[in-house]
Short mmCIF file of C-alpha atoms in Angstrom, two decimals:
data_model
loop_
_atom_site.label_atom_id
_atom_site.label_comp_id
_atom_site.label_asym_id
_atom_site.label_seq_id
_atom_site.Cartn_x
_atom_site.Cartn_y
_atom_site.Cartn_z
CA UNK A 9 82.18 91.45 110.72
CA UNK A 10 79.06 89.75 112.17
CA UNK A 11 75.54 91.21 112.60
CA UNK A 12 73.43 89.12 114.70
CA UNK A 13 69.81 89.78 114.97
CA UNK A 14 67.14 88.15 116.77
CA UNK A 15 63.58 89.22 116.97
CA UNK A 16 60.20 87.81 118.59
CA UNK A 17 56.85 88.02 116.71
CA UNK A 18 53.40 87.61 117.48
CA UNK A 19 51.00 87.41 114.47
CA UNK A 20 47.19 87.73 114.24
CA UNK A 21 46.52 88.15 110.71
CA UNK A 22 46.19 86.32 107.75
CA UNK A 23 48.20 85.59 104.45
CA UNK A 24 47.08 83.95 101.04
CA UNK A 25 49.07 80.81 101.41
CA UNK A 26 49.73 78.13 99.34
CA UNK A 27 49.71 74.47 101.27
CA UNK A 28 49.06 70.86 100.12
CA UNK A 29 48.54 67.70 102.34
CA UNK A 30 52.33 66.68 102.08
CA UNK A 31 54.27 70.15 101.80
CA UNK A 32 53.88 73.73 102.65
CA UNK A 33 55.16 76.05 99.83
CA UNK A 34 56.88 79.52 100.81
CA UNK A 35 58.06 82.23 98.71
CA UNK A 36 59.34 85.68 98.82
CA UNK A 37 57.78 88.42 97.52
CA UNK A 38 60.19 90.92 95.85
CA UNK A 39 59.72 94.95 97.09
CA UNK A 40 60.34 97.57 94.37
CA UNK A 41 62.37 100.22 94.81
CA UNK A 42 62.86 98.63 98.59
CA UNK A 43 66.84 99.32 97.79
CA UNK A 44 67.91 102.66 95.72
CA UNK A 45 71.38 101.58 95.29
CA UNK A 46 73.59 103.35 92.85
CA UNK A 47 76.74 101.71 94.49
CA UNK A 48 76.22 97.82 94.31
CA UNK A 49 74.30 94.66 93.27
CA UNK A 50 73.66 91.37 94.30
CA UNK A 51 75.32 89.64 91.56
CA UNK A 52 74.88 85.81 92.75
CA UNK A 53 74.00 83.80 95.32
CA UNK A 54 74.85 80.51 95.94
CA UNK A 55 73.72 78.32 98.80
CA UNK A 56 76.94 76.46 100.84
CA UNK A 57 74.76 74.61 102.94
CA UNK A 58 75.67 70.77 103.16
CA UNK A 59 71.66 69.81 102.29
CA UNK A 60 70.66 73.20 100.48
CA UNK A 61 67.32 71.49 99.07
CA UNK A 62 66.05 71.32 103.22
CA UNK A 63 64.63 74.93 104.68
CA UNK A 64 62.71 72.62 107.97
CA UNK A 65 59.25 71.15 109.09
CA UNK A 66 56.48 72.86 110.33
CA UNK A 67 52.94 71.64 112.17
CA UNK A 68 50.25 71.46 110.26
CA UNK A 69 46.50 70.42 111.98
CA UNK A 70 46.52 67.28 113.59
CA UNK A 71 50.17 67.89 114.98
CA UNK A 72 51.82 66.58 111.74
CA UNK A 73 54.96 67.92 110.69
CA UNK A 74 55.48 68.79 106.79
CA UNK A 75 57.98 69.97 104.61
CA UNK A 76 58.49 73.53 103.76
CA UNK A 77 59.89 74.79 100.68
CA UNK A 78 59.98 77.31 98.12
CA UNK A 79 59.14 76.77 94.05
CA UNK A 80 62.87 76.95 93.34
CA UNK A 81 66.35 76.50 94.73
CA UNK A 82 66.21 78.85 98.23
CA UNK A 83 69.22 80.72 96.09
CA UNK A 84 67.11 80.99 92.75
CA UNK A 85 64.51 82.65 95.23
CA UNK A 86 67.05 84.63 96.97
CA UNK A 87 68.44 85.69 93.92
CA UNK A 88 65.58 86.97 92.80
CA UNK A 89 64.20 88.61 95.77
CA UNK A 90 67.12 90.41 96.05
CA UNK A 91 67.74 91.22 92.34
CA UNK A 92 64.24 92.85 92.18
CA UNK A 93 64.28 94.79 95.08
CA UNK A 94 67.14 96.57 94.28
CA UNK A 95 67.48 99.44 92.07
CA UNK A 96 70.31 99.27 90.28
CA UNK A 97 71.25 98.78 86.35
CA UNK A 98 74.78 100.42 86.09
CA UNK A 99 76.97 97.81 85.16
CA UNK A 100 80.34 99.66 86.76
CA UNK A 101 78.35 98.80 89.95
CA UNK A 102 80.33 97.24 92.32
CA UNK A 103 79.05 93.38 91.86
CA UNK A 104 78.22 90.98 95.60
CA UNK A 105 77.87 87.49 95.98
CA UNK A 106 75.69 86.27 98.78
CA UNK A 107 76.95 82.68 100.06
CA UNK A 108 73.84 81.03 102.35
CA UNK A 109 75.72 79.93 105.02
CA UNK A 110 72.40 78.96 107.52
CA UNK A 111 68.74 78.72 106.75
CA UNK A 112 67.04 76.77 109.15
CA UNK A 113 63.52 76.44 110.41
CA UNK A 114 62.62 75.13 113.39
CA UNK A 115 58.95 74.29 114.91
CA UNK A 116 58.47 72.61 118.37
CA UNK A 117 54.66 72.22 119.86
CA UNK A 118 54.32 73.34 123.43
CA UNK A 119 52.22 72.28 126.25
CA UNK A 120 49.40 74.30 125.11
CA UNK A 121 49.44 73.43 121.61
CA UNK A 122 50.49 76.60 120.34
CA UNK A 123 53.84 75.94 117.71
CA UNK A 124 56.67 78.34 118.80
CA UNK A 125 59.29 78.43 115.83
CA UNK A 126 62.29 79.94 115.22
CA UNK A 127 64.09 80.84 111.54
CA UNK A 128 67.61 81.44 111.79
CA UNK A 129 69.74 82.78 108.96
CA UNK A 130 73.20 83.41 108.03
CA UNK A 131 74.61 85.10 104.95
CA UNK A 132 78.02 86.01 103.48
CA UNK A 133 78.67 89.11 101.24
CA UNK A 134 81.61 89.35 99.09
CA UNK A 135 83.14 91.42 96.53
CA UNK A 136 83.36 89.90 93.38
CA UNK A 137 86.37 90.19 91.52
CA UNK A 138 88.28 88.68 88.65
CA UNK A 139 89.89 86.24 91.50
CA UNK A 140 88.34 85.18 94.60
CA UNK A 141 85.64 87.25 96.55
CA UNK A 142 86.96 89.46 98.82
CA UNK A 143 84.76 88.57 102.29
CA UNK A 144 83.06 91.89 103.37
CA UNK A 145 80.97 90.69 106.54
CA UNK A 146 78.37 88.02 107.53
CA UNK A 147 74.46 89.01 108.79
CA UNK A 148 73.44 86.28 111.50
CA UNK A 149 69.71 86.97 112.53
CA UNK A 150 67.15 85.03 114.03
CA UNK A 151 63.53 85.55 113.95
CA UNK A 152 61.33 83.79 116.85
CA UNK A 153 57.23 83.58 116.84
CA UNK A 154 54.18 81.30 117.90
CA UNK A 155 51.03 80.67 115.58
CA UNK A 156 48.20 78.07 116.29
CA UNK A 157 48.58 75.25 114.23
CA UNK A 158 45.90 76.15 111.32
CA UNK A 159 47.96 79.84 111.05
CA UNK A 160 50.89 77.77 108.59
CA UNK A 161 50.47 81.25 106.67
CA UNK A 162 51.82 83.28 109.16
CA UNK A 163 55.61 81.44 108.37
CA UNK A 164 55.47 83.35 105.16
CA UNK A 165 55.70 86.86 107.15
CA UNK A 166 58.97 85.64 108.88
CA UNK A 167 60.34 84.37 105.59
CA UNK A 168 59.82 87.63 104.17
CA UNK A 169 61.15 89.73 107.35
CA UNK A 170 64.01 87.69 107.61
CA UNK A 171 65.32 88.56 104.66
CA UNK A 172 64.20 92.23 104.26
CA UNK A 173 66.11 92.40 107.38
CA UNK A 174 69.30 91.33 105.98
CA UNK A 175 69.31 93.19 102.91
CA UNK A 176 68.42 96.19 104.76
CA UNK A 177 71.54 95.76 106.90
CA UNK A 178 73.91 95.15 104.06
CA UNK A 179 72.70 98.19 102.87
CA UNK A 180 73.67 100.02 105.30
CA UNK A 181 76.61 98.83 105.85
CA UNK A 182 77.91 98.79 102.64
CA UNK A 183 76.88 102.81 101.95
CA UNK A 184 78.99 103.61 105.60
CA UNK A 185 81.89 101.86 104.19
CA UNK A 186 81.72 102.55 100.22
CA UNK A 187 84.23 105.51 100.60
CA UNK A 188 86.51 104.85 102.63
CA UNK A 189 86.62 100.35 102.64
CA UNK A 190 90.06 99.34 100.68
CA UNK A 191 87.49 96.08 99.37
CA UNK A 192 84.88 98.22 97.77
CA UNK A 193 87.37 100.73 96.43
CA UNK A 194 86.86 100.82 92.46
CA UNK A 195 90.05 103.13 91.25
CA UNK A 196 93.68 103.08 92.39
CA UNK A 197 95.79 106.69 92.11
CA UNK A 198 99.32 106.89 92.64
CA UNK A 199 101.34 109.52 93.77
CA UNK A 200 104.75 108.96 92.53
CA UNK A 201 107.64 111.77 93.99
CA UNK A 202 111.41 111.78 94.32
CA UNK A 203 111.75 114.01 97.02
CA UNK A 204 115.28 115.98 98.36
CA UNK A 205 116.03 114.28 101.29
CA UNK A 206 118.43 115.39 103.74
CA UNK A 207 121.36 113.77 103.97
CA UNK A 208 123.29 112.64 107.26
CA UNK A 209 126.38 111.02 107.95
CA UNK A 210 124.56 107.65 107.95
CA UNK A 211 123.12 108.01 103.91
CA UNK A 212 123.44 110.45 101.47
CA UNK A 213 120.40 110.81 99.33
CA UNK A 214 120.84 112.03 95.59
CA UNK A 215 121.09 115.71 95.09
CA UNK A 216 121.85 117.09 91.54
CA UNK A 217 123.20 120.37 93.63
CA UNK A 218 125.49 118.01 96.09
CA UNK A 219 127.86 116.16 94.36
CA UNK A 220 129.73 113.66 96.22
CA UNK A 221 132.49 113.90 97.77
CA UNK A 222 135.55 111.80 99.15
CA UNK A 223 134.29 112.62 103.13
CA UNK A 224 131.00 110.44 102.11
CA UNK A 225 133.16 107.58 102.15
CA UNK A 226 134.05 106.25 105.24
CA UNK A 227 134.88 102.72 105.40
CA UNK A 228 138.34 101.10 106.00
CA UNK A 229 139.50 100.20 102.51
CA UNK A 230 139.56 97.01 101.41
CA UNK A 231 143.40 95.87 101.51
CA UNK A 232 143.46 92.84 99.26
CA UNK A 233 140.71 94.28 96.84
CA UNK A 234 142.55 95.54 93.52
CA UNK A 235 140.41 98.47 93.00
CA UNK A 236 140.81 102.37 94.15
CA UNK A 237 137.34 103.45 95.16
CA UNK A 238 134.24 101.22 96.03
CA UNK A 239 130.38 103.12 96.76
CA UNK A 240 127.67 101.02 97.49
CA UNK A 241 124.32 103.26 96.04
CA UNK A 242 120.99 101.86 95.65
CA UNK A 243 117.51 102.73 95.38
CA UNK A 244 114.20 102.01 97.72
CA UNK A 245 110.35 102.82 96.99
CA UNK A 246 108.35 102.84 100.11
CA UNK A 247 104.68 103.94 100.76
CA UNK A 248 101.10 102.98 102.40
CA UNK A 249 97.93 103.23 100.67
CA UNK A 250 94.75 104.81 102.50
CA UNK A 251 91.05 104.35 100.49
CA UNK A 252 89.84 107.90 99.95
CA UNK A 253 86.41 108.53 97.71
CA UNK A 254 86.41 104.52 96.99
CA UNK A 255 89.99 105.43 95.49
CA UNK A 256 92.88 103.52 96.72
CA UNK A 257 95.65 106.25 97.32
CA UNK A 258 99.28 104.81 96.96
CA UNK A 259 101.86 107.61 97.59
CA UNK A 260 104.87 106.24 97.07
CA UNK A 261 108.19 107.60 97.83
CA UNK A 262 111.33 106.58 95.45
CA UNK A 263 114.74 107.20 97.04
CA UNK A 264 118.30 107.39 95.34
CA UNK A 265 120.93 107.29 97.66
CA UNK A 266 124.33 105.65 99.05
CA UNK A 267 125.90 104.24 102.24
CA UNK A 268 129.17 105.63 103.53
CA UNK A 269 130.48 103.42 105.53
CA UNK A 270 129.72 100.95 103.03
CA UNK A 271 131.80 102.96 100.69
CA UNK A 272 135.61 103.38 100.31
CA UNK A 273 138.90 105.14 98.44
CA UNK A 274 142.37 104.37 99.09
CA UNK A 275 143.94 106.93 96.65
CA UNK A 276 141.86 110.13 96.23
CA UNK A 277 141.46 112.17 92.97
CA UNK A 278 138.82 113.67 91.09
CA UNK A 279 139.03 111.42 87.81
CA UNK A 280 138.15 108.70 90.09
CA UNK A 281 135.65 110.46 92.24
CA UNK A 282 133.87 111.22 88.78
CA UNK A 283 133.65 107.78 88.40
CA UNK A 284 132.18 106.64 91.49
CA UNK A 285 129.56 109.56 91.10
CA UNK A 286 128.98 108.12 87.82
CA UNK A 287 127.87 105.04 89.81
CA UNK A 288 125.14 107.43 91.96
CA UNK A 289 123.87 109.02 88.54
CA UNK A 290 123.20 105.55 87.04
CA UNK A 291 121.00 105.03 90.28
CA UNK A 292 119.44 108.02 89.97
CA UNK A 293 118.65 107.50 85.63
CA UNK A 294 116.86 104.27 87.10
CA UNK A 295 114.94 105.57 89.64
CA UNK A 296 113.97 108.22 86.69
CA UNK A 297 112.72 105.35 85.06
CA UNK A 298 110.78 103.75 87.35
CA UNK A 299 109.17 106.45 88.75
CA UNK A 300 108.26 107.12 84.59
CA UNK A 301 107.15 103.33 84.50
CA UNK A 302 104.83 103.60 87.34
CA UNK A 303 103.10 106.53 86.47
CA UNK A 304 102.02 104.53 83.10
CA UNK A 305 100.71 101.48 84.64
CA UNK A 306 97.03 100.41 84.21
CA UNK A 307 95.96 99.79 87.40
CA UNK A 308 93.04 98.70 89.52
CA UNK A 309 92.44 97.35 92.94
CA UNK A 310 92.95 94.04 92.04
CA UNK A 311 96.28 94.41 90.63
CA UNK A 312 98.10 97.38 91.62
CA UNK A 313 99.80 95.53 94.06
CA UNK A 314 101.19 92.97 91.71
CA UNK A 315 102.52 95.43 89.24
CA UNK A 316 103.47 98.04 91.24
CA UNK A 317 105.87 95.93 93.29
CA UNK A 318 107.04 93.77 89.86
CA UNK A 319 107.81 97.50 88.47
CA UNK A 320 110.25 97.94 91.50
CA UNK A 321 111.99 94.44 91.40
CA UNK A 322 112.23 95.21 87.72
CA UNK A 323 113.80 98.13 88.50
CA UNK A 324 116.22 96.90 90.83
CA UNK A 325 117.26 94.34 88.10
CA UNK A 326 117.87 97.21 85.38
CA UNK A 327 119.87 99.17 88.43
CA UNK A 328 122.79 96.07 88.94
CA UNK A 329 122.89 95.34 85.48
CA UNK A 330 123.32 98.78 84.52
CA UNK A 331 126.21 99.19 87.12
CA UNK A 332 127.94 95.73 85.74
CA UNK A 333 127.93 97.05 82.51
CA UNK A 334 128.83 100.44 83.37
CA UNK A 335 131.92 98.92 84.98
CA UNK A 336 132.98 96.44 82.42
CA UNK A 337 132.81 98.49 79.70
CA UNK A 338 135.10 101.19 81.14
CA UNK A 339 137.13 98.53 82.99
CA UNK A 340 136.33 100.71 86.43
CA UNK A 341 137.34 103.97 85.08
CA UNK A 342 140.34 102.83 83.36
CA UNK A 343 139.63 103.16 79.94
CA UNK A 344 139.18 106.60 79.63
CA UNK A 345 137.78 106.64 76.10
CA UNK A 346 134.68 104.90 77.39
CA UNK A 347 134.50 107.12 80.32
CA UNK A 348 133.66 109.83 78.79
CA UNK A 349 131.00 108.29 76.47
CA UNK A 350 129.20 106.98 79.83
CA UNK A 351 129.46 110.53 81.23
CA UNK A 352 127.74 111.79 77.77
CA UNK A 353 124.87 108.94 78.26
CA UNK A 354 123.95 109.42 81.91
CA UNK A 355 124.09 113.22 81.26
CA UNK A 356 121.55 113.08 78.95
CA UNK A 357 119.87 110.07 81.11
CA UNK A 358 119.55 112.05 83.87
CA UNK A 359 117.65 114.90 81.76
CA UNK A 360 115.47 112.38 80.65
CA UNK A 361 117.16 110.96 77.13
CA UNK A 362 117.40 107.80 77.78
CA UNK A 363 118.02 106.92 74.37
CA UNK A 364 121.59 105.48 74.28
CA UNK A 365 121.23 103.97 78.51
CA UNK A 366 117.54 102.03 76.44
CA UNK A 367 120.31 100.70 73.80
CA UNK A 368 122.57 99.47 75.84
CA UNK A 369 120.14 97.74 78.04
CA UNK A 370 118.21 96.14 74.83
CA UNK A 371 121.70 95.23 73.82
CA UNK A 372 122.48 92.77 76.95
CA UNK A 373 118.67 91.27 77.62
#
């Protein structure tokens, strides 16, 4: 976002001034209490400009042309200007970075020896972060004026409106947007569920009150494939965040479920049905888990969408090698023996003793 501003002024007063024969020195002249922030603070400013020691030359008597230029760097000056008319100490404030992008002066003399000048500006503001600033928005203004040649004071005023004028606009700005701006947002909630979904011919979602049955799977059996029963289960997390009271909301929605016509049984009885539900519940235990996982992470809005999303591939991991090893170990449901111990885990698993399913896991990392 871009705010340009442009302004003409006509001045008839005087300034105290500071001048010598080969430079004109400007300053800026900090206002207390100008800004009553309790939101942010200008944390740093750096100047970008390819000659940042140059502001521009102004007439002096006698239609010479001089340097002007403040005591220090134009972003120690800026720095301080804006530090100081701020008021703001917290230090949970959310922290900006100005970047001087443009700060030009420009003086021409016209025909009737009045100097018309213009100052044009142009600032950055970011959010600083523990990476890179996050842009926010850029102020472009422009201030125009005449003076008569012995009125070199009168640049001062323009100086200091200039940049009143900016600060004031980031200021607004910035309290419009604090609430509901994903950048400025200083907490991250989530809002973890497992909802019951209805289920249609296309997926079945996990139920603990609908237990599956052979008409959930629909394909063609595979021929050549050695096996009785094949489901195909798996597990998705979906859900958009919204900014809400500078929180970043993330409801997410985890969902246990399986694919019929991705699933298949040749020869249909309820020892192997058991173990092809067996399959679902092990889905299930890790969405369980992750949905557990996610509700302990530490999160802020720098990296909630780093861990949130390395919870769920993490997840996904845990969910095939769970299902290999569930497999292997009862040689697909023939070793009856081990059958029945995996029906003992994921019952407790799925009321939230994860105990012996943690073992196992540990055991094959």
């Amino acid at each position: 976002m871009t705010k340009a501003l442009s302004l003409i002024v006509l001045f008839f007063v005087s300034n105290v001034y500071f001048c010598n024969a080969q430079e004109i020195m400007l300053n800026l002249t900090p206002q207390p209490e100008f800004i009553n922030s309790s939101i942010y603070e200008i944390a740093e400013v750096h100047d970008t400009r390819p000659q940042s020691e140059k502001i521009g030359l102004v007439y002096r008597e006698g239609n010479k042309m001089v340097n002007a230029r403040f005591p220090n760097s134009l972003a120690h000056e800026l720095q301080n200007y804006f530090s100081n008319s701020i008021q703001s100490r917290n230090p949970q404030l959310q922290k900006i970075i100005v970047k001087i992008e443009k700060y030009d002066l420009v003086e021409n003399l016209n025909s009737n020896q009045i100097v018309e000048g213009e100052l044009k500006i142009k600032f950055g503001f970011y959010a600083k972060g523990s990476f890179d600033p996050v842009h926010l928005l850029d102020f472009e203004g422009g201030m125009s004026y005449k003076r008569s040649k012995n009125r070199v004071d009168l640049i001062q005023n323009v100086i200091q409106q200039a940049s009143e004028n900016a600060l004031k606009y980031f200021d607004q700005w910035i309290n419009s947007q604090a609430m509901t701006n994903r950048s400025l947002a200083n907490k991250v909630r989530l809002e973890v569920n497992q909802p019951i979904l209805k289920s249609s011919s296309d997926t079945v979602f996990y139920n603990s009150k609908r237990g599956l049955g052979w008409q959930d799977f629909t394909a063609k059996p595979h021929a050549i494939n050695k096996y009785n029963a094949l489901i195909f289960t798996s597990l998705s997390m979906e859900g958009k965040p919204y900014v809400e009271d500078a929180t970043i909301v993330l409801p997410l929605i985890i969902k246990v479920y399986m694919l019929p016509d991705q699933s298949w049984v040749k020869n249909k009885d309820d020892y192997s049905l058991n173990h092809e539900q067996r399959h679902f519940d092990v889905t299930k235990v890790v969405g369980d888990r992750l949905q557990y996982k996610l509700k302990k992470l530490d999160l802020n809005p720098e990296n909630y969408e780093g861990l949130v999303n390395s919870a769920y591939l993490d997840a996904y991991r845990e969910m095939s090698l769970l299902q290999k090893l569930y497999d292997s170990q009862t040689n697909h449901g023939r070793d009856a023996s081990m059958q029945a111990k995996w029906n003992r885990y994921l019952d407790d698993a799925l009321q939230g003793d994860w105990k012996n399913i943690e073992t196992i896991i540990s055991e094959k990392m």
